[in-house]
Coordinates of C-alpha atoms in Angstrom, one line a residue:
M1202 CA 111.5 -113.2 51.1
E1203 CA 108.1 -112.8 49.4
K1204 CA 106.2 -109.7 50.2
S1205 CA 102.5 -109.0 49.6
V1206 CA 101.7 -106.4 46.9
L1207 CA 99.0 -105.8 44.4
P1208 CA 100.4 -106.0 40.8
P1209 CA 99.9 -102.9 38.6
D1210 CA 98.0 -105.0 36.0
Y1211 CA 95.3 -105.7 38.6
R1212 CA 95.0 -102.3 40.3
S1213 CA 92.4 -101.2 37.7
T1214 CA 90.5 -104.5 37.9
P1215 CA 87.7 -104.6 40.6
L1216 CA 88.2 -107.6 42.9
L1217 CA 84.7 -108.3 44.2
A1218 CA 85.1 -110.7 47.1
S1219 CA 81.4 -111.5 46.8
M1220 CA 82.0 -112.9 43.3
V1221 CA 85.1 -115.0 44.0
V1222 CA 82.9 -118.1 44.0
Q1223 CA 82.2 -117.4 40.3
M1224 CA 85.9 -116.8 39.7
K1225 CA 86.7 -120.2 41.2
Q1226 CA 84.1 -121.9 39.0
W1227 CA 85.6 -120.2 35.9
L1228 CA 89.1 -121.2 36.8
T1229 CA 88.1 -124.7 37.5
Y1230 CA 86.4 -124.9 34.1
Q1231 CA 89.4 -123.5 32.3
F1232 CA 91.9 -125.9 34.0
C1233 CA 89.6 -128.9 33.2
Q1234 CA 90.1 -128.0 29.5
L1235 CA 93.9 -128.9 29.8
Q1236 CA 95.2 -132.0 28.1
K1237 CA 94.6 -135.3 29.9
G1238 CA 97.3 -136.1 32.4
S1239 CA 98.6 -132.6 32.7
L1240 CA 96.7 -131.9 35.9
K1241 CA 96.2 -134.5 38.6
E1242 CA 94.8 -132.5 41.5
L1243 CA 93.8 -129.0 42.3
F1244 CA 93.1 -127.4 45.7
F1245 CA 91.2 -124.2 46.4
H1246 CA 91.7 -123.0 50.0
T1247 CA 90.0 -119.6 50.1
P1248 CA 87.7 -117.3 48.1
V1249 CA 90.1 -114.4 48.4
P1250 CA 93.1 -113.9 46.0
H1251 CA 96.5 -112.9 47.4
Y1252 CA 99.2 -111.7 45.1
L1253 CA 102.9 -112.5 45.5
L1254 CA 105.8 -111.0 43.6
P1255 CA 109.0 -113.0 44.0
E1256 CA 111.9 -110.7 44.1
E1257 CA 114.2 -112.9 42.1
T1258 CA 112.0 -114.0 39.2
G1259 CA 109.6 -111.0 38.9
T1260 CA 106.8 -113.5 38.2
Q1261 CA 103.3 -112.6 39.4
D1262 CA 102.1 -115.5 41.6
L1263 CA 98.4 -116.0 42.5
N1264 CA 98.1 -117.8 45.8
F1265 CA 94.9 -118.8 47.7
Y1266 CA 94.9 -118.7 51.5
S1267 CA 92.3 -120.0 53.8
S1268 CA 89.5 -117.9 55.4
V1269 CA 90.0 -119.9 58.6
P1270 CA 93.2 -120.9 60.4
K1271 CA 94.8 -123.9 58.8
E1272 CA 97.1 -126.3 60.6
R1273 CA 98.0 -128.2 57.4
T1274 CA 100.7 -126.8 55.3
H1275 CA 101.8 -127.7 51.7
S1276 CA 105.3 -128.7 50.7
P1277 CA 107.3 -125.7 49.5
S1278 CA 108.8 -128.0 46.9
H1279 CA 105.7 -127.7 44.7
K1280 CA 106.6 -125.9 41.6
Y1281 CA 104.7 -122.9 40.3
T1282 CA 102.8 -123.3 37.0
P1283 CA 102.8 -120.2 34.9
V1284 CA 99.3 -119.4 33.6
D1285 CA 98.4 -116.8 31.0
M1286 CA 95.5 -114.8 32.4
P1287 CA 94.0 -111.4 31.5
G1288 CA 96.2 -108.7 32.9
G1289 CA 99.5 -110.5 33.0
L1290 CA 101.3 -113.8 33.6
L1291 CA 100.4 -115.5 36.8
A1292 CA 102.2 -118.4 38.5
G1293 CA 99.6 -120.3 40.6
N1294 CA 100.7 -121.9 43.8
W1295 CA 97.8 -124.4 43.7
G1296 CA 99.4 -127.1 45.9
L1297 CA 99.9 -129.6 43.0
I1298 CA 100.6 -133.2 43.9
S1299 CA 103.1 -133.5 41.1
P1300 CA 104.8 -131.0 38.9
I1301 CA 103.1 -130.2 35.6
G1302 CA 103.8 -128.1 32.6
T1303 CA 102.7 -124.7 31.5
A1304 CA 99.0 -124.2 30.7
H1305 CA 97.6 -121.4 28.6
I1306 CA 94.1 -120.1 29.3
P1307 CA 92.2 -118.2 26.7
A1308 CA 92.0 -114.5 27.6
Q1309 CA 88.6 -113.2 28.9
P1310 CA 87.3 -109.7 28.6
I1311 CA 88.8 -107.6 31.4
G1312 CA 85.6 -105.5 31.7
L1313 CA 83.4 -108.4 32.8
W1314 CA 84.1 -107.9 36.5
Q1315 CA 83.5 -104.2 36.2
L1316 CA 80.2 -104.8 34.4
T1317 CA 79.1 -107.2 37.1
A1318 CA 80.0 -104.8 39.9
D1319 CA 78.0 -102.0 38.2
L1320 CA 75.0 -104.2 37.8
L1321 CA 75.1 -105.2 41.4
K1322 CA 76.0 -101.7 42.6
A1323 CA 78.7 -103.4 44.6
G1324 CA 82.4 -102.9 45.4
S1325 CA 85.0 -104.6 47.5
W1326 CA 87.9 -103.7 49.8
E1327 CA 90.8 -105.4 51.5
Y1328 CA 92.7 -104.5 54.7
N1329 CA 96.1 -106.1 55.4
V1330 CA 96.4 -106.5 59.1
Q1331 CA 100.1 -107.0 59.1
T1332 CA 101.1 -104.0 56.9
D1333 CA 98.1 -101.7 57.8
H1334 CA 97.5 -101.3 54.1
F1335 CA 93.9 -100.6 52.9
L1336 CA 92.9 -101.3 49.2
S1337 CA 89.6 -100.9 47.5
T1338 CA 88.0 -101.2 44.1
D1339 CA 87.8 -98.1 41.9
N1340 CA 84.0 -97.9 42.2
L1341 CA 83.9 -97.9 46.0
P1342 CA 84.0 -94.1 46.5
S1343 CA 81.1 -93.6 44.1
L1344 CA 79.0 -96.0 46.3
F1345 CA 79.6 -93.7 49.2
K1346 CA 79.0 -90.6 47.1
A1347 CA 82.5 -89.5 48.0
P1348 CA 84.5 -87.1 45.8
S1349 CA 87.8 -88.9 46.4
K1350 CA 89.1 -91.5 43.9
S1351 CA 90.2 -94.0 46.6
F1352 CA 90.0 -94.7 50.3
N1353 CA 93.1 -95.1 52.4
S1354 CA 91.4 -96.5 55.5
F1355 CA 88.2 -98.1 56.8
S1356 CA 87.8 -95.1 59.1
T1357 CA 87.2 -92.9 56.0
I1358 CA 84.2 -95.1 55.2
I1359 CA 82.9 -95.0 58.7
N1360 CA 83.0 -91.2 58.8
L1361 CA 80.7 -91.0 55.7
L1362 CA 77.9 -92.7 57.6
R1363 CA 75.1 -91.4 59.8
E1364 CA 76.2 -90.8 63.4
E1365 CA 73.8 -93.4 64.8
D1366 CA 75.3 -96.1 62.4
Q1367 CA 79.0 -95.1 63.0
K1368 CA 79.3 -96.5 66.5
S1369 CA 77.9 -99.9 65.7
L1370 CA 80.0 -100.4 62.5
R1371 CA 83.2 -99.1 64.3
E1372 CA 82.7 -101.7 67.1
H1373 CA 82.3 -104.5 64.5
W1374 CA 85.4 -103.3 62.6
E1375 CA 87.5 -103.4 65.8
L1376 CA 86.4 -106.9 66.5
A1377 CA 87.2 -108.0 62.9
V1378 CA 90.7 -106.6 63.0
A1379 CA 91.5 -107.8 66.5
Y1380 CA 89.9 -111.3 66.5
G1381 CA 89.0 -112.0 62.9
A1382 CA 85.2 -111.6 63.5
T1383 CA 82.8 -111.4 60.6
F1384 CA 80.1 -108.8 60.3
D1385 CA 77.1 -108.0 58.2
Q1386 CA 75.7 -104.5 58.7
T1387 CA 73.2 -102.4 56.8
V1388 CA 74.0 -98.7 57.3
R1389 CA 73.0 -95.3 55.9
L1390 CA 75.1 -92.6 54.4
A1391 CA 75.1 -89.2 56.1
D1392 CA 71.9 -87.3 55.2
H1393 CA 73.0 -85.0 52.4
T1394 CA 70.3 -86.0 49.9
A1395 CA 66.5 -86.2 50.0
T1396 CA 66.6 -90.0 49.5
E1397 CA 68.2 -92.2 52.0
V1398 CA 71.1 -94.3 50.7
W1399 CA 71.4 -97.7 52.4
L1400 CA 74.6 -99.9 52.1
Q1401 CA 75.1 -103.4 53.1
M1402 CA 78.6 -104.0 54.4
K1403 CA 80.0 -107.5 54.9
A1404 CA 83.5 -108.5 56.1
K1405 CA 85.4 -111.8 56.5
P1406 CA 88.8 -112.6 57.8
V1407 CA 91.6 -114.4 55.9
F1408 CA 94.0 -116.6 57.8
K1409 CA 97.2 -118.3 56.9
D1410 CA 97.7 -121.2 59.3
T1411 CA 96.7 -119.5 62.6
A1412 CA 97.7 -115.9 61.7
L1413 CA 95.2 -113.3 60.7
L1414 CA 96.5 -111.9 57.4
K1415 CA 93.8 -109.6 56.3
V1416 CA 90.1 -108.6 56.5
V1417 CA 88.2 -108.5 53.2
G1418 CA 84.8 -107.2 52.5
T1419 CA 82.1 -106.1 50.1
V1420 CA 79.8 -103.1 49.9
Q1421 CA 76.5 -103.1 48.1
D1422 CA 73.9 -100.4 47.6
V1423 CA 70.7 -101.9 48.8
S1424 CA 68.7 -98.7 48.9
E1425 CA 66.1 -99.9 46.4
H1426 CA 65.5 -103.1 48.4
V1427 CA 65.2 -101.2 51.7
H1428 CA 62.9 -98.6 50.3
Q1429 CA 60.6 -101.4 49.0
E1430 CA 60.6 -103.0 52.4
Q1431 CA 59.7 -99.7 54.0
Q1432 CA 56.9 -99.2 51.5
L1433 CA 55.5 -102.6 52.2
I1434 CA 55.7 -101.9 56.0
R1435 CA 53.8 -98.7 55.5
A1436 CA 51.2 -100.4 53.3
K1437 CA 50.8 -103.1 55.9
T1438 CA 50.4 -100.6 58.7
S1439 CA 47.9 -98.6 56.7
A1440 CA 45.9 -101.8 55.9
E1441 CA 45.9 -102.7 59.6
E1442 CA 44.7 -99.3 60.6
A1443 CA 42.0 -99.5 57.9
T1444 CA 40.9 -102.9 59.2
R1445 CA 40.8 -101.5 62.8
A1446 CA 38.7 -98.6 61.6
K1447 CA 36.4 -100.9 59.7
T1448 CA 36.0 -103.2 62.7
E1449 CA 35.2 -100.2 64.9
F1450 CA 32.7 -98.9 62.3
V1451 CA 31.0 -102.3 62.1
S1452 CA 30.8 -102.5 65.9
L1453 CA 29.3 -99.0 66.1
I1454 CA 26.8 -99.4 63.2
S1455 CA 25.8 -102.8 64.6
H1456 CA 25.0 -101.2 67.9
E1457 CA 23.2 -98.2 66.3
I1458 CA 21.0 -100.5 64.1
R1459 CA 20.3 -103.3 66.5
T1460 CA 19.3 -101.0 69.3
P1461 CA 16.1 -99.6 67.7
I1462 CA 15.3 -103.0 66.2
N1463 CA 15.5 -104.4 69.7
A1464 CA 12.9 -101.8 70.8
I1465 CA 10.6 -102.6 67.9
I1466 CA 10.7 -106.3 68.5
G1467 CA 10.3 -105.9 72.3
L1468 CA 7.4 -103.5 72.0
T1469 CA 5.6 -105.7 69.4
H1470 CA 6.0 -108.6 71.7
L1471 CA 4.4 -106.7 74.6
L1472 CA 1.5 -105.6 72.5
L1473 CA 1.0 -109.1 71.2
Q1474 CA 0.6 -110.3 74.8
E1475 CA -2.5 -108.1 75.1
E1476 CA -5.8 -109.1 73.7
K1477 CA -6.2 -107.2 70.5
A1478 CA -8.9 -107.2 67.8
G1479 CA -8.3 -109.4 64.7
Q1480 CA -7.0 -106.7 62.4
E1481 CA -5.0 -105.0 65.0
N1482 CA -3.4 -108.4 65.9
R1483 CA -2.6 -109.0 62.3
N1484 CA -1.0 -105.6 62.0
L1485 CA 1.2 -106.4 65.0
Q1486 CA 2.2 -109.7 63.5
S1487 CA 3.2 -107.9 60.3
I1488 CA 5.3 -105.5 62.2
N1489 CA 7.0 -108.3 64.0
F1490 CA 7.6 -110.2 60.8
S1491 CA 9.0 -107.1 59.1
A1492 CA 11.3 -106.4 62.1
Q1493 CA 12.6 -110.0 62.1
S1494 CA 13.2 -109.8 58.3
L1495 CA 15.1 -106.5 58.7
L1496 CA 17.1 -108.1 61.5
S1497 CA 18.0 -111.1 59.3
L1498 CA 19.2 -108.7 56.6
I1499 CA 21.3 -106.7 59.0
N1500 CA 22.7 -109.9 60.5
N1501 CA 23.8 -111.2 57.1
T1502 CA 25.4 -107.9 56.1
L1503 CA 27.3 -107.6 59.4
E1504 CA 28.3 -111.3 59.3
Y1505 CA 29.6 -110.8 55.8
S1506 CA 31.8 -107.9 57.1
R1507 CA 33.2 -110.1 59.9
I1508 CA 34.0 -112.9 57.5
D1509 CA 35.6 -110.5 55.0
M1510 CA 37.8 -109.2 57.8
G1511 CA 38.7 -112.7 59.1
K1512 CA 37.0 -112.0 62.4
V1513 CA 34.8 -115.1 62.6
E1514 CA 36.1 -117.6 65.1
L1515 CA 34.4 -121.0 65.7
E1516 CA 33.3 -122.0 69.1
Q1517 CA 33.4 -125.4 70.6
V1518 CA 30.4 -125.9 72.9
N1519 CA 28.3 -128.9 73.9
F1520 CA 24.7 -128.6 72.7
N1521 CA 21.6 -130.7 72.2
L1522 CA 21.3 -131.2 68.5
K1523 CA 17.6 -132.2 68.5
D1524 CA 16.6 -129.3 70.7
L1525 CA 18.5 -126.9 68.4
L1526 CA 16.7 -128.2 65.3
K1527 CA 13.3 -128.1 67.0
N1528 CA 13.9 -124.5 68.0
I1529 CA 14.8 -123.5 64.4
Y1530 CA 11.7 -125.3 63.2
Q1531 CA 9.4 -123.6 65.7
S1532 CA 10.9 -120.1 65.0
L1533 CA 10.0 -120.5 61.3
A1534 CA 6.7 -122.4 61.6
L1535 CA 4.6 -119.2 61.7
R1536 CA 6.1 -118.0 58.5
A1537 CA 5.2 -121.3 56.8
A1538 CA 1.7 -121.1 58.2
E1539 CA 1.2 -117.6 56.9
K1540 CA 2.0 -118.9 53.4
Q1541 CA -0.1 -122.0 53.9
L1542 CA 2.9 -124.3 53.3
A1543 CA 3.4 -127.7 54.7
F1544 CA 6.4 -127.6 57.0
D1545 CA 8.2 -130.7 58.2
L1546 CA 11.1 -131.6 60.5
I1547 CA 12.5 -135.1 59.9
L1548 CA 15.1 -136.4 62.4
D1549 CA 17.1 -139.6 62.1
P1550 CA 16.5 -141.7 65.2
H1551 CA 20.2 -142.4 65.4
L1552 CA 21.2 -138.7 65.8
P1553 CA 23.4 -138.2 68.8
Q1554 CA 21.7 -136.3 71.6
E1555 CA 24.7 -134.1 72.5
I1556 CA 27.5 -133.0 70.1
T1557 CA 30.3 -130.5 70.3
G1558 CA 30.7 -127.6 67.8
D1559 CA 29.6 -124.1 67.0
S1560 CA 25.8 -124.2 67.7
A1561 CA 25.3 -120.6 66.6
R1562 CA 26.9 -121.2 63.2
L1563 CA 24.8 -124.3 62.6
T1564 CA 21.7 -122.4 63.6
Q1565 CA 22.7 -119.6 61.1
I1566 CA 23.3 -122.1 58.3
I1567 CA 20.0 -124.0 58.8
N1568 CA 18.1 -120.8 59.3
N1569 CA 19.5 -119.2 56.2
L1570 CA 18.7 -122.1 54.0
T1571 CA 15.2 -122.7 55.4
S1572 CA 14.3 -119.0 55.2
N1573 CA 15.3 -119.0 51.6
A1574 CA 13.2 -122.1 50.9
L1575 CA 10.2 -120.5 52.5
K1576 CA 10.8 -117.3 50.6
F1577 CA 10.9 -118.9 47.2
T1578 CA 8.1 -121.4 47.7
K1579 CA 4.6 -120.2 46.9
Q1580 CA 2.8 -123.5 47.4
G1581 CA 3.6 -127.1 48.5
R1582 CA 6.1 -128.1 51.1
V1583 CA 9.4 -127.2 52.9
S1584 CA 11.3 -129.8 54.9
I1585 CA 14.3 -129.8 57.2
S1586 CA 15.9 -133.2 57.7
A1587 CA 19.0 -134.4 59.6
E1588 CA 20.6 -137.8 59.3
V1589 CA 23.8 -139.6 60.4
L1590 CA 26.3 -140.5 57.6
Y1591 CA 29.0 -141.8 60.0
Q1592 CA 29.3 -142.2 63.7
S1593 CA 31.9 -143.4 66.2
D1594 CA 32.4 -143.1 69.9
K1595 CA 34.4 -139.8 69.3
D1596 CA 32.8 -138.1 66.4
C1597 CA 30.1 -138.1 63.7
V1598 CA 29.4 -136.8 60.2
L1599 CA 25.9 -135.4 59.8
Q1600 CA 23.9 -134.4 56.7
F1601 CA 21.3 -131.6 56.9
A1602 CA 19.0 -131.2 53.9
I1603 CA 16.5 -128.4 53.3
S1604 CA 14.1 -129.2 50.5
D1605 CA 11.3 -127.2 48.9
T1606 CA 8.8 -127.3 46.1
G1607 CA 9.6 -123.7 45.1
I1608 CA 10.7 -122.0 41.9
G1609 CA 13.9 -123.9 41.5
I1610 CA 17.3 -122.8 40.0
H1611 CA 18.5 -123.2 36.5
P1612 CA 21.6 -125.5 36.2
D1613 CA 23.7 -122.7 34.8
Q1614 CA 23.0 -120.6 37.9
Q1615 CA 23.5 -123.2 40.6
E1616 CA 27.2 -122.4 41.1
Q1617 CA 27.0 -118.6 41.0
I1618 CA 24.3 -118.4 43.7
F1619 CA 27.0 -119.0 46.3
E1620 CA 28.9 -116.0 45.2
N1621 CA 28.8 -112.7 47.1
F1622 CA 25.9 -110.3 46.2
V1623 CA 24.7 -112.7 43.4
Q1624 CA 21.1 -113.9 42.9
A1625 CA 19.9 -116.4 40.3
N1626 CA 18.7 -113.5 38.0
A1627 CA 17.6 -109.9 38.2
S1628 CA 13.9 -110.8 38.5
I1629 CA 14.6 -112.5 41.8
H1630 CA 15.5 -109.2 43.4
R1631 CA 12.4 -107.5 42.0
H1632 CA 10.0 -110.1 43.2
Y1633 CA 11.6 -111.4 46.4
G1634 CA 14.2 -108.7 47.5
G1635 CA 17.3 -109.6 49.4
T1636 CA 21.0 -108.8 49.1
G1637 CA 22.4 -112.0 47.6
L1638 CA 24.5 -112.6 50.7
G1639 CA 22.6 -115.4 52.5
L1640 CA 23.9 -118.3 50.5
A1641 CA 27.4 -116.8 50.2
I1642 CA 27.6 -116.5 53.9
T1643 CA 26.2 -120.0 54.4
K1644 CA 28.9 -121.5 52.1
Q1645 CA 31.7 -119.6 53.9
L1646 CA 30.4 -120.7 57.3
V1647 CA 30.2 -124.3 56.1
E1648 CA 33.7 -124.2 54.7
L1649 CA 35.1 -122.6 57.9
Q1650 CA 34.0 -125.8 59.6
K1651 CA 35.6 -128.0 56.9
G1652 CA 32.2 -129.0 55.5
T1653 CA 30.5 -129.0 52.2
V1654 CA 27.3 -127.5 50.8
K1655 CA 25.7 -128.3 47.4
V1656 CA 22.4 -127.8 45.6
E1657 CA 20.3 -130.0 43.4
S1658 CA 17.4 -128.2 41.7
T1659 CA 15.0 -128.4 38.8
P1660 CA 13.4 -125.1 37.6
G1661 CA 9.7 -125.1 38.5
K1662 CA 9.9 -128.1 40.7
G1663 CA 12.1 -127.1 43.7
S1664 CA 15.5 -127.4 45.2
V1665 CA 17.4 -129.4 47.8
F1666 CA 20.3 -127.9 49.7
T1667 CA 22.6 -130.4 51.4
V1668 CA 25.1 -129.6 54.1
K1669 CA 27.7 -132.1 55.5
L1670 CA 29.5 -131.3 58.7
R1671 CA 31.7 -133.3 61.1
Y1672 CA 31.1 -132.9 64.9
L1673 CA 32.8 -134.3 67.9
K1674 CA 30.7 -136.2 70.4
E1675 CA 30.0 -134.3 73.7
Q1676 CA 33.3 -133.5 75.4
A1677 CA 33.5 -132.9 79.1
P1678 CA 35.7 -129.7 79.1
A1679 CA 33.5 -127.9 76.6
V1680 CA 31.1 -125.1 77.5
K1681 CA 27.5 -126.0 77.7
A1682 CA 25.5 -124.1 75.0
V1683 CA 22.5 -122.0 75.9
P1684 CA 19.4 -123.0 73.9
A1685 CA 18.2 -120.5 71.3
T1686 CA 14.8 -120.2 73.1
A1687 CA 13.9 -120.6 76.7
Q1688 CA 12.2 -123.7 78.0
A1689 CA 9.1 -123.4 80.1
Q1690 CA 9.4 -120.3 82.3
D1691 CA 9.0 -120.6 86.1
P1692 CA 6.6 -117.8 86.9
N1693 CA 8.3 -117.3 90.3
S1694 CA 12.0 -117.5 89.3
L1695 CA 12.3 -113.7 88.9
K1696 CA 9.8 -112.7 91.5
E1697 CA 11.1 -109.8 93.6
A1698 CA 14.5 -109.8 91.8
R1699 CA 16.2 -106.4 91.9
V1700 CA 17.6 -105.6 88.5
L1701 CA 19.8 -102.6 87.6
V1702 CA 19.2 -101.7 83.9
V1703 CA 22.1 -99.6 82.6
E1704 CA 20.8 -98.4 79.2
D1705 CA 20.7 -95.0 77.5
N1706 CA 18.0 -95.7 74.9
E1707 CA 14.6 -94.7 76.3
F1708 CA 12.6 -97.3 74.2
N1709 CA 14.8 -100.1 75.4
Q1710 CA 14.5 -98.9 79.0
M1711 CA 10.7 -99.0 78.6
V1712 CA 10.7 -102.5 77.0
V1713 CA 13.0 -104.1 79.6
S1714 CA 11.1 -102.4 82.5
Q1715 CA 7.7 -103.7 81.2
L1716 CA 9.1 -107.2 80.7
L1717 CA 10.6 -107.3 84.2
A1718 CA 7.4 -106.0 85.7
G1719 CA 5.5 -108.8 83.9
W1720 CA 7.9 -111.3 85.6
Q1721 CA 7.3 -109.7 89.0
A1722 CA 10.9 -108.3 89.1
T1723 CA 11.9 -104.7 90.0
A1724 CA 13.8 -102.6 87.5
E1725 CA 16.0 -99.6 88.5
L1726 CA 17.2 -97.5 85.5
A1727 CA 20.5 -95.8 84.9
E1728 CA 21.3 -94.0 81.6
N1729 CA 25.1 -94.5 81.8
G1730 CA 27.9 -96.0 83.7
L1731 CA 28.4 -93.0 86.0
V1732 CA 24.8 -93.0 87.2
A1733 CA 25.0 -96.8 87.7
L1734 CA 28.0 -96.4 90.0
E1735 CA 26.2 -93.8 92.1
K1736 CA 23.2 -96.1 92.5
L1737 CA 25.4 -99.0 93.5
K1738 CA 26.7 -97.0 96.4
D1739 CA 23.2 -96.5 97.8
K1740 CA 21.4 -99.8 97.0
A1741 CA 22.0 -103.5 96.6
Y1742 CA 20.9 -105.3 93.4
D1743 CA 20.7 -108.9 92.5
I1744 CA 21.8 -108.5 88.9
I1745 CA 22.9 -105.9 86.4
L1746 CA 22.0 -105.5 82.7
M1747 CA 24.8 -103.4 81.2
D1748 CA 24.7 -101.8 77.7
L1749 CA 28.1 -101.2 76.3
H1750 CA 27.8 -98.0 74.2
M1751 CA 26.6 -95.1 76.3
P1752 CA 27.7 -91.4 76.8
F1753 CA 29.9 -90.2 79.7
M1754 CA 30.9 -93.7 80.8
N1755 CA 30.5 -96.7 78.6
G1756 CA 29.7 -100.2 79.7
Y1757 CA 33.3 -101.5 79.6
D1758 CA 34.6 -98.8 81.9
A1759 CA 31.5 -99.2 84.2
M1760 CA 32.0 -102.9 84.6
A1761 CA 35.7 -102.4 85.3
E1762 CA 34.9 -99.9 88.0
I1763 CA 32.3 -102.1 89.6
R1764 CA 34.8 -104.9 89.9
K1765 CA 37.3 -102.5 91.4
L1766 CA 34.8 -101.8 94.2
G1767 CA 34.9 -105.4 95.0
L1768 CA 31.2 -106.1 94.1
K1769 CA 30.5 -109.7 93.0
I1770 CA 27.1 -108.9 91.6
P1771 CA 26.4 -110.8 88.3
I1772 CA 26.6 -108.6 85.2
V1773 CA 25.0 -109.5 81.8
A1774 CA 26.4 -107.3 79.0
L1775 CA 24.1 -106.2 76.3
T1776 CA 26.0 -106.1 73.0
A1777 CA 25.3 -105.8 69.3
T1778 CA 28.5 -107.7 68.3
V1779 CA 29.3 -111.1 69.7
G1780 CA 32.6 -111.9 68.0
Q1781 CA 35.4 -113.7 69.9
E1782 CA 37.2 -110.4 70.5
E1783 CA 34.1 -108.8 72.0
K1784 CA 33.5 -111.8 74.2
L1785 CA 37.1 -111.7 75.5
R1786 CA 36.9 -108.0 76.0
I1787 CA 33.7 -108.0 78.1
A1788 CA 34.9 -111.0 80.1
A1789 CA 38.2 -109.2 80.8
V1790 CA 36.4 -106.2 82.4
G1791 CA 34.2 -108.4 84.6
A1792 CA 31.0 -109.5 82.7
N1793 CA 29.6 -112.8 83.7
D1794 CA 27.7 -113.3 80.5
Y1795 CA 26.4 -111.4 77.4
L1796 CA 23.1 -111.1 75.6
A1797 CA 23.2 -110.2 71.9
K1798 CA 20.9 -107.4 70.6
P1799 CA 18.2 -107.7 69.5
F1800 CA 17.1 -110.3 72.0
S1801 CA 13.7 -112.0 72.5
P1802 CA 11.9 -111.8 75.8
Q1803 CA 12.5 -115.5 76.3
Q1804 CA 16.3 -115.0 75.9
L1805 CA 16.3 -112.2 78.4
Y1806 CA 14.3 -114.2 80.9
Q1807 CA 16.6 -117.2 80.5
K1808 CA 19.7 -115.2 81.1
L1809 CA 18.3 -113.6 84.2
S1810 CA 17.0 -116.9 85.6
K1811 CA 20.3 -118.6 85.0
H1812 CA 22.4 -116.2 86.9
L1813 CA 19.9 -115.6 89.7
Q1814 CA 19.7 -119.3 90.2
L1815 CA 23.5 -119.6 90.3
L1816 CA 23.5 -116.7 92.8
E1817 CA 21.0 -118.5 95.0
E1818 CA 23.0 -121.7 94.9
K1819 CA 26.1 -119.9 96.0
T1820 CA 24.2 -118.2 98.8
V1821 CA 22.9 -121.6 100.0
V1822 CA 26.4 -123.1 100.0
M1823 CA 27.8 -120.2 102.0
V1824 CA 25.1 -120.5 104.6

């Protein structure tokens, strides 16, 4: 009867189960070199070699069994074919269809397998389930940093691992031996060095017919790969933390910068409402213009930061296109008049009245391009035009063109002006100022909306910037956009309204209080959230204006506490950042709306009127 042993010639040869596929390919190639007709058919049933030593002949037989149970058996009458292989003479039980003669295969260097194993930092092992015999390659102990020259059991391997890994691997091993289960585990050696050693251990059963003969496996040192993964994870975590810190910084600096600008613009507006002498009025106009220019610079810088961090998200709101373009035109008309420039707004009569898209981004794009045109034009004309290139029942493609008779741009510089922090030449900054971000941001905002922007320019004659964007027609589910400026104000819409102003900046308190007084509304001031909560316990208010960044209790916490009290009073959050995350955050704590700093008096009036009107409508319905 045949018995399973490992021949002496192969005891020193590493048998890597993970490389048996290569062994099979090599054997196949060698057999195909035999003379025609000497080999009719060859079967490979398993990637794991099993050695047989017939007692009578003393011939070393190489047999391949299946790694899954086989119902099919081969005829025992098939003859062995002696094969010369490195390490000794093998008789292969290949399941030949017909007997063939002896084949001689050229010898291969016996160190090839050892070299491959060393390069892969891998070894293999084999456990005979029936004889309880454990064998392994010579290099396996070195992978486990073990002093012994060989392992006599799988338990020896398990005991070399960290305690937290031992239990899991032992459970998998028991399933493999009992039921022929496979496993693939990455484990760590017991901590006896400064650097962790990670080993990947794989196991696979070998069946003959339905009987589990053995479990074979491989071990590979994957420490370098794991350490690289850990380093990448640490780098990713560090980058995410840096991004969060950057986001918080942008939010904070946005608040700190916009708050005083809001006061400057508001106070200037109040002074301009009074009758002032000619020079005094011109001085106020200059202050207002400078504040608006500073605001534009800050907006561009902060917008660049948001784009750079991937924080810009496009909104889908229904808005009146013609009203939006007229508002942009009116907001820039004074600047054109100051430079004695002709300023035109040309609208295609076929423009759709209502479209769906990001109205704020379109405003920013048109405003940036038109502001640039006004800046670089000393005399002549600046025009804003809008026309329809394509239109259907569902969508439309619109072209916006901003043309001027300004200094123009040299052809060599027309591409680079859309790059970050780049201006056409150094003299531009000396004469006109700016950061070189306006056009870069414009291009990024256009491309975020899947549109295009290009420039045609002749030095000394002027430029034309053309933007093409696709918009959906008005969709019922979308949110209705709020116009950039208020329509005609109803002088009585805020009369006797009780407004709680929660704001820590004294200048902004003064501005808002005076504006509300001018609209015949009553303002009650609270310097932080705690004071606001105390006032709400004693008095009733029609609406709350809530700043977000305040000492002792910020606006987020204050709004959350107000809602916990069950109060349904409308709250308008005053925020310096209006990204999607900020909108979701303030909505989550109970805000009904938001107003971005710095805001114009018209914008404040409109927000208050809107929510007081809604409140009045709800009251009428309840009655």
